[in-house]
PDB file of C-alpha atoms in Angstrom:
ATOM      1  CA  ASP A   1     191.423  84.518  70.407  1.00  0.00           C
ATOM      2  CA  LEU A   2     187.760  84.015  71.252  1.00  0.00           C
ATOM      3  CA  SER A   3     186.859  87.707  71.275  1.00  0.00           C
ATOM      4  CA  GLY A   4     183.513  88.789  69.860  1.00  0.00           C
ATOM      5  CA  CYS A   5     182.149  85.239  69.566  1.00  0.00           C
ATOM      6  CA  GLU A   6     179.002  85.881  71.641  1.00  0.00           C
ATOM      7  CA  LEU A   7     179.748  82.908  73.903  1.00  0.00           C
ATOM      8  CA  ARG A   8     177.473  84.252  76.654  1.00  0.00           C
ATOM      9  CA  SER A   9     176.408  82.011  79.584  1.00  0.00           C
ATOM     10  CA  ALA A  10     176.846  78.706  77.752  1.00  0.00           C
ATOM     11  CA  GLY A  11     180.400  79.594  76.741  1.00  0.00           C
ATOM     12  CA  ALA A  12     181.214  80.829  80.241  1.00  0.00           C
ATOM     13  CA  GLN A  13     180.034  77.502  81.633  1.00  0.00           C
ATOM     14  CA  VAL A  14     182.239  75.511  79.249  1.00  0.00           C
ATOM     15  CA  LEU A  15     185.259  77.674  80.082  1.00  0.00           C
ATOM     16  CA  GLN A  16     184.632  77.267  83.813  1.00  0.00           C
ATOM     17  CA  GLU A  17     184.462  73.508  83.526  1.00  0.00           C
ATOM     18  CA  GLN A  18     187.237  72.873  81.027  1.00  0.00           C
ATOM     19  CA  PHE A  19     189.832  75.649  81.049  1.00  0.00           C
ATOM     20  CA  CYS A  20     191.477  74.893  84.395  1.00  0.00           C
ATOM     21  CA  ALA A  21     192.936  71.681  82.895  1.00  0.00           C
ATOM     22  CA  VAL A  22     194.338  73.356  79.762  1.00  0.00           C
ATOM     23  CA  SER A  23     198.109  73.696  79.918  1.00  0.00           C
ATOM     24  CA  THR A  24     198.853  74.814  76.360  1.00  0.00           C
ATOM     25  CA  VAL A  25     197.146  78.217  76.348  1.00  0.00           C
ATOM     26  CA  GLY A  26     199.144  81.084  77.820  1.00  0.00           C
ATOM     27  CA  SER A  27     196.983  83.874  76.418  1.00  0.00           C
ATOM     28  CA  LEU A  28     193.182  84.047  76.359  1.00  0.00           C
ATOM     29  CA  ASP A  29     191.111  86.802  74.754  1.00  0.00           C
ATOM     30  CA  VAL A  30     187.448  86.477  75.670  1.00  0.00           C
ATOM     31  CA  SER A  31     186.610  90.156  75.185  1.00  0.00           C
ATOM     32  CA  GLU A  32     183.152  91.145  73.998  1.00  0.00           C
ATOM     33  CA  ASN A  33     181.345  87.862  74.607  1.00  0.00           C
ATOM     34  CA  GLY A  34     178.356  88.963  76.658  1.00  0.00           C
ATOM     35  CA  PHE A  35     179.527  87.118  79.785  1.00  0.00           C
ATOM     36  CA  ASP A  36     178.257  89.928  81.994  1.00  0.00           C
ATOM     37  CA  SER A  37     177.128  88.458  85.368  1.00  0.00           C
ATOM     38  CA  ASP A  38     178.736  85.097  84.499  1.00  0.00           C
ATOM     39  CA  LEU A  39     182.068  86.797  85.203  1.00  0.00           C
ATOM     40  CA  VAL A  40     181.351  86.304  88.928  1.00  0.00           C
ATOM     41  CA  THR A  41     182.145  82.607  88.547  1.00  0.00           C
ATOM     42  CA  LEU A  42     184.212  82.686  85.353  1.00  0.00           C
ATOM     43  CA  ILE A  43     187.008  84.916  86.680  1.00  0.00           C
ATOM     44  CA  PRO A  44     187.915  82.677  89.651  1.00  0.00           C
ATOM     45  CA  ALA A  45     187.788  79.619  87.376  1.00  0.00           C
ATOM     46  CA  LEU A  46     190.181  81.216  84.883  1.00  0.00           C
ATOM     47  CA  GLY A  47     192.429  82.306  87.743  1.00  0.00           C
ATOM     48  CA  LYS A  48     192.929  78.669  88.736  1.00  0.00           C
ATOM     49  CA  ASN A  49     194.769  77.979  85.483  1.00  0.00           C
ATOM     50  CA  LYS A  50     198.424  78.550  86.397  1.00  0.00           C
ATOM     51  CA  PHE A  51     199.524  78.414  82.736  1.00  0.00           C
ATOM     52  CA  LEU A  52     197.467  81.486  81.820  1.00  0.00           C
ATOM     53  CA  ASN A  53     199.717  84.552  81.575  1.00  0.00           C
ATOM     54  CA  HIS A  54     197.616  87.011  79.570  1.00  0.00           C
ATOM     55  CA  LEU A  55     193.868  87.569  79.999  1.00  0.00           C
ATOM     56  CA  PHE A  56     191.645  89.927  78.011  1.00  0.00           C
ATOM     57  CA  LEU A  57     188.165  90.507  79.477  1.00  0.00           C
ATOM     58  CA  GLY A  58     187.090  93.851  77.978  1.00  0.00           C
ATOM     59  CA  LYS A  59     183.534  94.696  76.960  1.00  0.00           C
ATOM     60  CA  ASN A  60     181.958  92.032  79.201  1.00  0.00           C
ATOM     61  CA  PHE A  61     180.872  94.163  82.128  1.00  0.00           C
ATOM     62  CA  ASN A  62     177.292  95.132  81.230  1.00  0.00           C
ATOM     63  CA  VAL A  63     175.852  94.448  84.688  1.00  0.00           C
ATOM     64  CA  LYS A  64     174.140  96.200  87.581  1.00  0.00           C
ATOM     65  CA  SER A  65     176.238  98.011  90.164  1.00  0.00           C
ATOM     66  CA  ARG A  66     176.066  95.351  92.889  1.00  0.00           C
ATOM     67  CA  THR A  67     177.078  92.561  90.495  1.00  0.00           C
ATOM     68  CA  LEU A  68     179.868  94.724  89.100  1.00  0.00           C
ATOM     69  CA  GLU A  69     181.291  95.186  92.597  1.00  0.00           C
ATOM     70  CA  ASP A  70     181.251  91.411  93.091  1.00  0.00           C
ATOM     71  CA  ILE A  71     182.953  90.794  89.732  1.00  0.00           C
ATOM     72  CA  LEU A  72     185.681  93.340  90.455  1.00  0.00           C
ATOM     73  CA  GLN A  73     186.277  91.847  93.912  1.00  0.00           C
ATOM     74  CA  ARG A  74     186.714  88.411  92.319  1.00  0.00           C
ATOM     75  CA  LEU A  75     189.194  89.896  89.868  1.00  0.00           C
ATOM     76  CA  VAL A  76     191.113  91.533  92.712  1.00  0.00           C
ATOM     77  CA  GLN A  77     191.228  88.198  94.567  1.00  0.00           C
ATOM     78  CA  VAL A  78     192.709  86.487  91.513  1.00  0.00           C
ATOM     79  CA  ILE A  79     195.465  89.057  90.966  1.00  0.00           C
ATOM     80  CA  GLN A  80     196.364  89.186  94.655  1.00  0.00           C
ATOM     81  CA  GLU A  81     196.882  85.444  95.051  1.00  0.00           C
ATOM     82  CA  GLU A  82     200.449  84.499  95.924  1.00  0.00           C
ATOM     83  CA  ASP A  83     200.647  82.042  93.045  1.00  0.00           C
ATOM     84  CA  CYS A  84     199.007  84.310  90.473  1.00  0.00           C
ATOM     85  CA  SER A  85     200.461  83.558  87.040  1.00  0.00           C
ATOM     86  CA  LEU A  86     198.917  86.472  85.151  1.00  0.00           C
ATOM     87  CA  GLN A  87     201.432  88.880  83.687  1.00  0.00           C
ATOM     88  CA  SER A  88     198.966  91.038  81.778  1.00  0.00           C
ATOM     89  CA  LEU A  89     195.293  91.868  82.157  1.00  0.00           C
ATOM     90  CA  SER A  90     192.999  93.866  79.911  1.00  0.00           C
ATOM     91  CA  ILE A  91     189.599  95.202  80.867  1.00  0.00           C
ATOM     92  CA  ALA A  92     189.681  97.755  78.065  1.00  0.00           C
ATOM     93  CA  ASP A  93     186.507  99.472  76.870  1.00  0.00           C
ATOM     94  CA  SER A  94     184.403  98.133  79.730  1.00  0.00           C
ATOM     95  CA  ARG A  95     182.981 101.536  80.751  1.00  0.00           C
ATOM     96  CA  LEU A  96     183.653 100.888  84.437  1.00  0.00           C
ATOM     97  CA  LYS A  97     183.989 104.619  85.185  1.00  0.00           C
ATOM     98  CA  SER A  98     184.799 105.238  88.873  1.00  0.00           C
ATOM     99  CA  ARG A  99     184.565 101.485  89.578  1.00  0.00           C
ATOM    100  CA  THR A 100     187.938 101.150  87.836  1.00  0.00           C
ATOM    101  CA  SER A 101     189.372 102.355  91.152  1.00  0.00           C
ATOM    102  CA  VAL A 102     188.672  98.949  92.743  1.00  0.00           C
ATOM    103  CA  LEU A 103     191.178  97.347  90.403  1.00  0.00           C
ATOM    104  CA  ILE A 104     193.599 100.276  90.596  1.00  0.00           C
ATOM    105  CA  ASN A 105     193.712  99.964  94.402  1.00  0.00           C
ATOM    106  CA  ALA A 106     194.677  96.305  94.067  1.00  0.00           C
ATOM    107  CA  LEU A 107     197.628  97.130  91.815  1.00  0.00           C
ATOM    108  CA  GLY A 108     199.583  98.541  94.743  1.00  0.00           C
ATOM    109  CA  SER A 109     199.858  95.125  96.405  1.00  0.00           C
ATOM    110  CA  ASN A 110     199.985  93.069  93.223  1.00  0.00           C
ATOM    111  CA  THR A 111     203.164  91.128  92.475  1.00  0.00           C
ATOM    112  CA  CYS A 112     202.325  89.322  89.230  1.00  0.00           C
ATOM    113  CA  LEU A 113     200.975  91.837  86.700  1.00  0.00           C
ATOM    114  CA  THR A 114     203.454  93.738  84.581  1.00  0.00           C
ATOM    115  CA  LYS A 115     200.898  95.144  82.121  1.00  0.00           C
ATOM    116  CA  VAL A 116     197.325  96.330  82.708  1.00  0.00           C
ATOM    117  CA  ASP A 117     195.070  97.844  80.058  1.00  0.00           C
ATOM    118  CA  ILE A 118     192.286  99.914  81.581  1.00  0.00           C
ATOM    119  CA  SER A 119     191.771 102.166  78.560  1.00  0.00           C
ATOM    120  CA  GLY A 120     188.243 103.114  77.538  1.00  0.00           C
ATOM    121  CA  ASN A 121     186.833 103.002  81.051  1.00  0.00           C
ATOM    122  CA  SER A 122     186.199 106.743  81.590  1.00  0.00           C
ATOM    123  CA  MET A 123     187.821 106.565  85.006  1.00  0.00           C
ATOM    124  CA  GLU A 124     187.914 110.359  85.289  1.00  0.00           C
ATOM    125  CA  ASP A 125     190.175 112.405  87.579  1.00  0.00           C
ATOM    126  CA  ILE A 126     189.792 110.216  90.664  1.00  0.00           C
ATOM    127  CA  GLY A 127     190.961 107.166  88.729  1.00  0.00           C
ATOM    128  CA  ALA A 128     193.957 109.014  87.368  1.00  0.00           C
ATOM    129  CA  LYS A 129     194.912 110.196  90.870  1.00  0.00           C
ATOM    130  CA  MET A 130     194.608 106.678  92.255  1.00  0.00           C
ATOM    131  CA  LEU A 131     196.647 105.270  89.390  1.00  0.00           C
ATOM    132  CA  ALA A 132     199.404 107.763  90.139  1.00  0.00           C
ATOM    133  CA  LYS A 133     199.512 106.532  93.747  1.00  0.00           C
ATOM    134  CA  ALA A 134     199.477 102.830  92.819  1.00  0.00           C
TER     135      ALA A 134
END
């Protein structure tokens, strides 16, 4: 559990470089670390670790709209890979609002995730409707 450690860019860099070789960690909580735009490169790096089953990323999405779209697309790519090992994903309390729909859309074709926590994202009615269809 590395949540709330304020790892920021330096911590994201270390995780990108080192975590893909770690085979003894099945669950990683890096919530609330100020990764923000570093998630663009951190998410694909974490996705390469095939031993990682549970990933918690909440409260790291304080970025501009364009960067947020890029981050969410990277997350979608990771969960849609054929060899995706993730069983659960949390982006709780990230205040994604209607952008949560990008991830919700990907759930329909996802084969690996059995649990997703999108609480605290104020996804509003459109998100709820999309979730019902996923």
